[in-house]
Amino acid sequence: MSKTIEIGKLTDIPKLGSRVVKTQQGNIAIFRTMEDEVFALHDSCPHKQGALSQGIVHGKSVTCPLHNWVIGLDDGEAKGHDTGCTKTFEAHQEGGMVYLVLDEV
Amino acid sequence: MREKLVVIGNGMAGMRTVEELLKIAPEKYDITVFGAEPYGNYNRIMLSPVLTGEKTVEEIMINDLDWYKENNITLYAGEDKKAVDIDRRNQKVIAADGTEAEYDRLLLATGSNPFIIPLPGHDLDGVIAFRDIADVETMLQASKEKKHAIVIGGGLLGLEAANGLMKQGMEVTVVHNLDVLMNRQLDEPSAKLLEQSLVERGLSFKMNANTSELKADENGHVKSIAFSDGEELPADLVVMAVGIRPNIELAQKVGLHCERGIVVNDTLQTFDPKIYAIGECIQHREELFGLVAPIWDQAKVAANHLAAYGIGIYRTQATSTKLKVTGIDLFSAGDFTGDDETDDIVFQDPKRGIYKKVVLKEDKIIGSVMYGDTIDGSWYFQLMKDGTNVADFRDSLLFGQAHMGDSGHAGVNAAADLPDSAEICGCNGVCKGDIVKAITEENLYTLDEVRASTKASASCGSCTGLVEQVIASTLGGDYTPSESEKTICACTNYGHDQVRDAIKPNNLKSFHAVSDFLEFSNPDGCHVCRPAINYYLLAAWPGEYEDDMASRFTNERMHANIQKDNTYTVVPRMFGGVTTAKDLRVIADAADKYDVPMVKVTGGQRIDLVGVKKEDLIPMWKDLNDAGMVSGHAYGKALRTVKTCIGSQYCRFGTQDSTGAGIRIEEMTWGSWTPAKFKIAVSGCPRNCAEATIKDVGIVAVDSGWEIYVAGNGGIKVRVSDFLVKVATEDEVLEYTGAFMQMYREQGHHNERTAPWIERVGLQYIKDEIVENAEKRKAYYEGFLLSQKFSQKDPWKERASEGVAQNDFIPLAEV
């Protein structure tokens, strides 16, 4: 079973930025793109566990602050010649509020 | 509905353009390719290693037949599919067997034909050129059955052919009409060294030769070569390698304007606007082409226009040459003959077989020839393309870049001699073997491609030179180190200076204004260009441009350095490295209160609280602020510290108050953003305890005043600073320091420290601007002080007390 949780206002996340949601499954980074789309990824780079929430967001990608791996926000996949994948979560915004969908543990 | 693109010529130039086009506009065209050779597309410059047996035909394939299928490209390959006519009115191409293809845009990439000297007997069996796989197969076949080979032409291609045939067991004589081999690339001394070393390997030469005839045996096969001096040599195989001519037959036939080649404009368009042309078949601004590097540039420009993006024009860059004969090191670039207005600097060691010559004109490199030791070829080449004034190091120029100081590679600079297991990139743990494998398996040609594929030199960049050497030694031949102005990143075709120069005249005041105006391929840019342009905007519009936090690296956003476990370090500023017992107590209390795992003294005379959790940052800053301390900017591309020694106040050797001067300088410069981190030090006497001569600005006190040094570096690449000027008063020290910093702030490339900056623009230029010209110095200094008015704000205070973006430090929610 999964549940949809209201986690805050869209405007609480900076454009091309990210905020963290603490969960029992670990930290989840919520990203906001220039077009106000939101995405959610496990806050950990597949390379050396850098905090993706601290990276620079561009298009639908984020660059990890530790070693510049570029991770796709929509699929969690490392881009270019790097290989690795970060767990994705379903997130969306509606009426200015942001929602995260989590599996019940 | 897709448009139709037809490409005539299935060689490197045409397919490179298609690859570039697929990258930027994959959906725009249905593509059809006509090629006269019955293969996919192969790397023609690697034919020499195929001839020597170092590579196989399969290994030099760039795109096999599956690639064409995967990309929905219709390939017509083979002799009967050779394009023989273009119906320009109805826009279609017709092949020898009648196959037709309509086009909206047509790309001619017909390449070149080898030039065959019309000697008597030039059409006999056994007389060939060295141009394609078929020629190589003929040579390999001949080497199994025959003995005597003659190569006519002592140029690059001729020598590679001769070397290959010799490796295959033939007795080879190279026939050359001058007495200097590779006369377009070498001068006489270097050519003699080359000739000598090739003779030692077993090649024979007939120089100054005037061939009169090729003679036939009874079957019409070549059997000997006769010269005008009466000599005759046996010849079972004759390879003519005396140059190439653009293949313009088809273009001429259909009435396109041709001179020596198909004439194109700066966008690679022919006189028929629907038809583009590229590569060895073209003539651009009077020039013809034979090397791969300029053709790659052309492919980029042509693809851009075919994709209807309409930006980018082609300009010929200088090229360099190497010979692909294993074990022979030879490098040549630019004008190496010189004239009355040039100076030659020459190093000769015939016993070791080393010769180096650099030609200077008005203290700038205009050409170089090297034999035996070519490690610094790409460095000279870069200095030449940058137009760097070398006056200040011309006395050590020929000793090479290593002589300028370099650390971190255990002194190793010659990548060619390294074993495959040698680590090239320490940051990402990439070995030489990994890079070589990526280059050969993935057909990489440029530094960017190698970086993207292997990550080598992608982090700190200190091994860039080594990586370039590995690429050069792997590709051999036609590798060109790097373009004269590198683009910022893959988002744009423009370099740092071009982007910077566009900002003010066009009133661009945000990243998106810049990316729109310059038509970036990614509207949001990437982690490379966003911070760079954010900095350029900040420097261009002091007080007006609002710093964009989303374009800052996390350290500059968090005002702390991120560590590998995602904790941060906190460093309070200590002006001039001076602290008090009270401040130390406050720091100690903070370390206790927030459970800081390590307290460390930094190299810049400050105290570092290591391992602070992100959510503790704001309260810790508040505590430090309340006790009067501010951020030390130990995390930023900014003024870091001003390191000092004790100076005349206490030291028995001190000549001036270095501590006091350091505090004044730090008070003036703190908070300033710079292209890369910036360090200053002040020593109170020439014993230089503050190590001022490896800092971006170093001040050394002497009895009569202060010596100012600039552009030192103690990091990746150790560089002792250059003496700028000696002044009498502390006020002058401040003025020069501010002026130098401002000049660097306005002109350095993002992420380029003062050491490489000064090597790029030359010390003399700096002196001209701020030593010789008092007015300019004052203008720079005032510019610096103006921008400081807006940047001397303690970021800790803004966030801890004034509520700026505190959200960044706390979770959005806990669930």
Coordinates of N, CA, C and O in Angstrom, one line a residue, chain A residues 5 7-8 12-16 19-24 30 34 48-51 53-59 63 65-70 81-82 102, chain B residues 427-428 442 452-453 455 458-459 512 524-527 530-531 550-554 557-558 562-564 566 568 614-615 807-808 810-815:
Chain A
I5 N 1.5 11.9 0.7 CA 1.6 12.8 1.8 C 1.9 14.3 1.4 O 2.7 14.5 0.5
I7 N 3.7 17.5 1.7 CA 5.0 17.8 2.4 C 5.3 19.3 2.5 O 6.3 19.7 3.1
G8 N 4.5 20.1 1.8 CA 4.8 21.6 1.9 C 4.4 22.3 0.7 O 3.9 21.8 -0.3
D12 N 8.2 26.8 -1.1 CA 9.3 26.6 -0.1 C 10.5 25.9 -0.7 O 11.5 25.8 0.0
I13 N 10.4 25.5 -1.9 CA 11.5 24.9 -2.6 C 12.0 25.9 -3.6 O 11.2 26.4 -4.4
P14 N 13.3 26.3 -3.6 CA 13.7 27.3 -4.6 C 13.7 26.8 -6.0 O 13.9 25.6 -6.2
K15 N 13.4 27.6 -7.0 CA 13.5 27.2 -8.4 C 14.9 26.7 -8.7 O 15.9 27.3 -8.2
L16 N 15.1 25.6 -9.4 CA 16.4 25.0 -9.7 C 17.1 24.7 -8.4 O 18.3 24.9 -8.2
R19 N 14.9 20.6 -1.6 CA 14.7 20.5 -0.1 C 14.7 19.1 0.3 O 14.2 18.2 -0.5
V20 N 15.0 18.8 1.5 CA 15.0 17.4 2.0 C 13.8 17.1 2.8 O 13.3 17.9 3.6
V21 N 13.2 15.9 2.6 CA 12.2 15.3 3.5 C 12.8 14.2 4.2 O 13.3 13.2 3.6
K22 N 12.7 14.2 5.5 CA 13.3 13.1 6.3 C 12.2 12.0 6.4 O 11.1 12.3 6.8
T23 N 12.5 10.8 6.1 CA 11.6 9.7 6.2 C 12.2 8.5 6.9 O 13.5 8.5 7.1
Q24 N 11.4 7.5 7.2 CA 12.0 6.3 7.8 C 12.9 5.6 6.8 O 13.7 4.7 7.1
I30 N 13.7 16.6 -2.7 CA 12.6 17.0 -3.5 C 13.1 18.2 -4.4 O 13.6 19.2 -3.9
M34 N 12.9 24.6 -13.4 CA 12.5 26.0 -13.9 C 11.1 26.0 -14.2 O 10.4 27.1 -14.1
K48 N 29.3 7.9 -4.7 CA 29.8 7.9 -3.3 C 28.9 8.5 -2.3 O 29.4 9.2 -1.3
Q49 N 27.6 8.4 -2.5 CA 26.6 8.8 -1.6 C 26.6 10.3 -1.3 O 26.3 10.7 -0.2
G50 N 27.0 11.1 -2.2 CA 26.9 12.6 -2.0 C 25.4 13.0 -1.9 O 24.5 12.3 -2.4
A51 N 25.2 14.1 -1.2 CA 23.8 14.6 -1.0 C 23.4 15.3 -2.3 O 23.8 16.4 -2.6
S53 N 20.7 16.6 -2.9 CA 19.9 17.8 -2.6 C 20.8 19.1 -2.6 O 20.3 20.2 -2.7
Q54 N 22.1 18.9 -2.5 CA 23.0 20.0 -2.4 C 23.6 20.3 -3.8 O 24.4 21.2 -4.0
G55 N 23.2 19.6 -4.8 CA 23.7 19.7 -6.2 C 23.1 20.9 -6.9 O 22.1 21.5 -6.5
I56 N 23.7 21.2 -8.1 CA 23.2 22.2 -9.0 C 22.2 21.6 -9.9 O 22.5 20.6 -10.6
V57 N 20.9 22.1 -10.0 CA 19.9 21.6 -10.8 C 19.8 22.3 -12.1 O 19.9 23.5 -12.2
H58 N 19.8 21.5 -13.2 CA 19.7 22.1 -14.5 C 18.8 21.2 -15.4 O 19.0 20.0 -15.5
G59 N 17.9 21.8 -16.1 CA 17.0 21.0 -16.9 C 16.3 20.0 -16.0 O 15.8 20.3 -14.9
T63 N 23.5 17.8 -10.6 CA 24.9 17.4 -10.6 C 25.3 17.2 -9.1 O 25.2 18.1 -8.3
P65 N 27.3 17.2 -5.8 CA 28.4 18.1 -5.3 C 29.7 17.4 -5.1 O 30.7 18.1 -5.0
L66 N 29.8 16.1 -4.9 CA 31.1 15.5 -4.5 C 32.0 15.3 -5.7 O 33.1 15.7 -5.8
H67 N 31.5 14.7 -6.8 CA 32.3 14.3 -7.9 C 31.7 14.6 -9.3 O 32.0 14.0 -10.3
N68 N 30.7 15.5 -9.3 CA 30.1 16.0 -10.5 C 29.4 14.9 -11.4 O 29.4 15.0 -12.6
W69 N 28.9 13.8 -10.7 CA 28.1 12.9 -11.5 C 26.7 13.7 -11.8 O 26.2 14.4 -10.9
V70 N 26.2 13.4 -13.0 CA 24.9 14.1 -13.4 C 23.8 13.0 -13.3 O 23.9 12.0 -14.0
H81 N 28.7 8.8 -19.4 CA 29.4 7.4 -19.4 C 29.4 6.8 -18.0 O 29.9 5.8 -17.8
D82 N 28.8 7.5 -17.0 CA 28.7 7.0 -15.7 C 27.6 6.0 -15.6 O 26.6 6.2 -16.3
L102 N 4.6 7.6 -0.8 CA 5.5 6.6 -0.2 C 4.9 5.3 0.0 O 3.7 5.3 0.3
Chain B
C427 N 42.2 12.1 -9.1 CA 40.9 12.4 -8.5 C 39.9 11.2 -8.8 O 39.2 10.8 -7.9
N428 N 39.9 10.7 -10.0 CA 38.9 9.7 -10.4 C 39.5 8.4 -10.6 O 38.8 7.4 -11.1
E442 N 36.0 3.4 -28.4 CA 34.8 4.3 -28.6 C 35.1 5.4 -29.7 O 34.3 6.3 -29.9
A452 N 34.4 13.0 -20.9 CA 33.1 12.5 -20.7 C 33.0 11.0 -20.5 O 32.3 10.5 -19.7
S453 N 33.9 10.3 -21.3 CA 33.9 8.9 -21.3 C 34.6 8.3 -20.0 O 34.1 7.3 -19.4
K455 N 36.2 10.3 -17.4 CA 36.3 11.1 -16.2 C 37.7 11.6 -16.0 O 37.9 12.4 -15.0
A458 N 38.5 15.3 -15.3 CA 37.2 16.0 -15.2 C 37.0 16.7 -13.9 O 36.0 17.5 -13.7
S459 N 37.8 16.4 -12.9 CA 37.6 17.0 -11.6 C 38.4 18.2 -11.4 O 38.0 19.3 -11.7
H512 N 19.5 33.4 -17.6 CA 18.7 33.0 -18.7 C 18.7 34.1 -19.8 O 18.6 33.8 -21.0
D524 N 18.8 25.9 -19.2 CA 19.2 26.0 -17.8 C 20.8 25.9 -17.6 O 21.3 26.0 -16.5
G525 N 21.5 25.6 -18.7 CA 22.9 25.4 -18.6 C 23.2 24.1 -17.9 O 22.4 23.2 -17.8
C526 N 24.4 24.1 -17.2 CA 24.8 22.9 -16.5 C 25.7 23.4 -15.3 O 25.9 24.6 -15.1
H527 N 26.2 22.4 -14.6 CA 27.0 22.7 -13.4 C 28.3 23.4 -13.7 O 29.0 23.9 -12.8
R530 N 26.8 27.5 -15.4 CA 25.9 28.3 -14.5 C 26.8 29.1 -13.5 O 26.6 30.3 -13.3
P531 N 27.7 28.4 -12.7 CA 28.5 29.1 -11.7 C 29.4 30.1 -12.5 O 29.6 31.2 -11.9
A550 N 21.1 29.4 -6.7 CA 20.9 28.1 -7.4 C 22.0 27.8 -8.4 O 22.2 26.7 -8.8
S551 N 22.8 28.8 -8.7 CA 24.0 28.6 -9.6 C 25.3 28.5 -8.8 O 26.3 28.5 -9.4
R552 N 25.2 28.5 -7.5 CA 26.4 28.4 -6.7 C 26.7 27.0 -6.3 O 25.7 26.2 -6.0
F553 N 27.9 26.6 -6.3 CA 28.3 25.3 -5.8 C 27.9 25.2 -4.3 O 27.9 26.3 -3.6
T554 N 27.6 24.1 -3.8 CA 27.0 24.0 -2.4 C 27.9 24.6 -1.4 O 27.4 25.3 -0.4
R557 N 27.0 28.1 -1.2 CA 25.6 28.3 -0.7 C 25.5 28.1 0.8 O 24.7 28.7 1.5
M558 N 26.3 27.1 1.3 CA 26.3 26.8 2.7 C 27.3 27.5 3.5 O 27.4 27.3 4.7
I562 N 31.8 21.2 1.9 CA 31.1 19.9 2.1 C 32.3 18.9 2.2 O 33.3 19.0 1.5
Q563 N 32.1 17.9 3.0 CA 33.1 16.8 3.2 C 32.5 15.5 2.6 O 31.3 15.4 2.3
K564 N 33.3 14.4 2.6 CA 32.8 13.2 1.9 C 31.6 12.6 2.5 O 30.9 11.9 1.9
N566 N 29.1 14.3 3.7 CA 28.1 15.3 3.7 C 28.0 16.2 4.9 O 27.0 16.8 5.1
Y568 N 29.9 19.4 7.1 CA 30.6 20.6 6.6 C 31.7 21.1 7.6 O 31.7 20.6 8.7
K614 N 24.8 19.7 8.9 CA 24.2 20.8 8.2 C 23.2 21.6 9.0 O 23.2 22.8 9.0
E615 N 22.4 20.9 9.8 CA 21.4 21.6 10.6 C 22.0 22.4 11.8 O 21.3 23.3 12.3
N807 N 15.6 28.4 5.1 CA 15.0 27.1 4.7 C 16.0 26.1 4.2 O 15.8 24.9 4.4
D808 N 17.1 26.6 3.5 CA 18.0 25.7 2.9 C 18.6 24.8 3.9 O 19.2 23.7 3.5
I810 N 17.1 23.5 6.7 CA 16.2 22.7 7.5 C 15.4 21.8 6.6 O 15.1 22.2 5.5
P811 N 15.0 20.6 7.0 CA 14.2 19.8 6.1 C 12.9 20.4 5.8 O 12.4 21.2 6.6
L812 N 12.4 20.1 4.6 CA 11.1 20.6 4.2 C 10.0 20.0 5.1 O 9.0 20.6 5.5
A813 N 10.2 18.7 5.4 CA 9.2 18.0 6.3 C 9.8 16.7 6.9 O 10.9 16.3 6.4
E814 N 9.2 16.2 7.9 CA 9.6 14.9 8.4 C 8.4 14.1 8.4 O 7.4 14.5 8.9
V815 N 8.5 12.9 7.8 CA 7.3 12.0 7.7 C 7.6 10.6 8.2 O 8.8 10.3 8.3

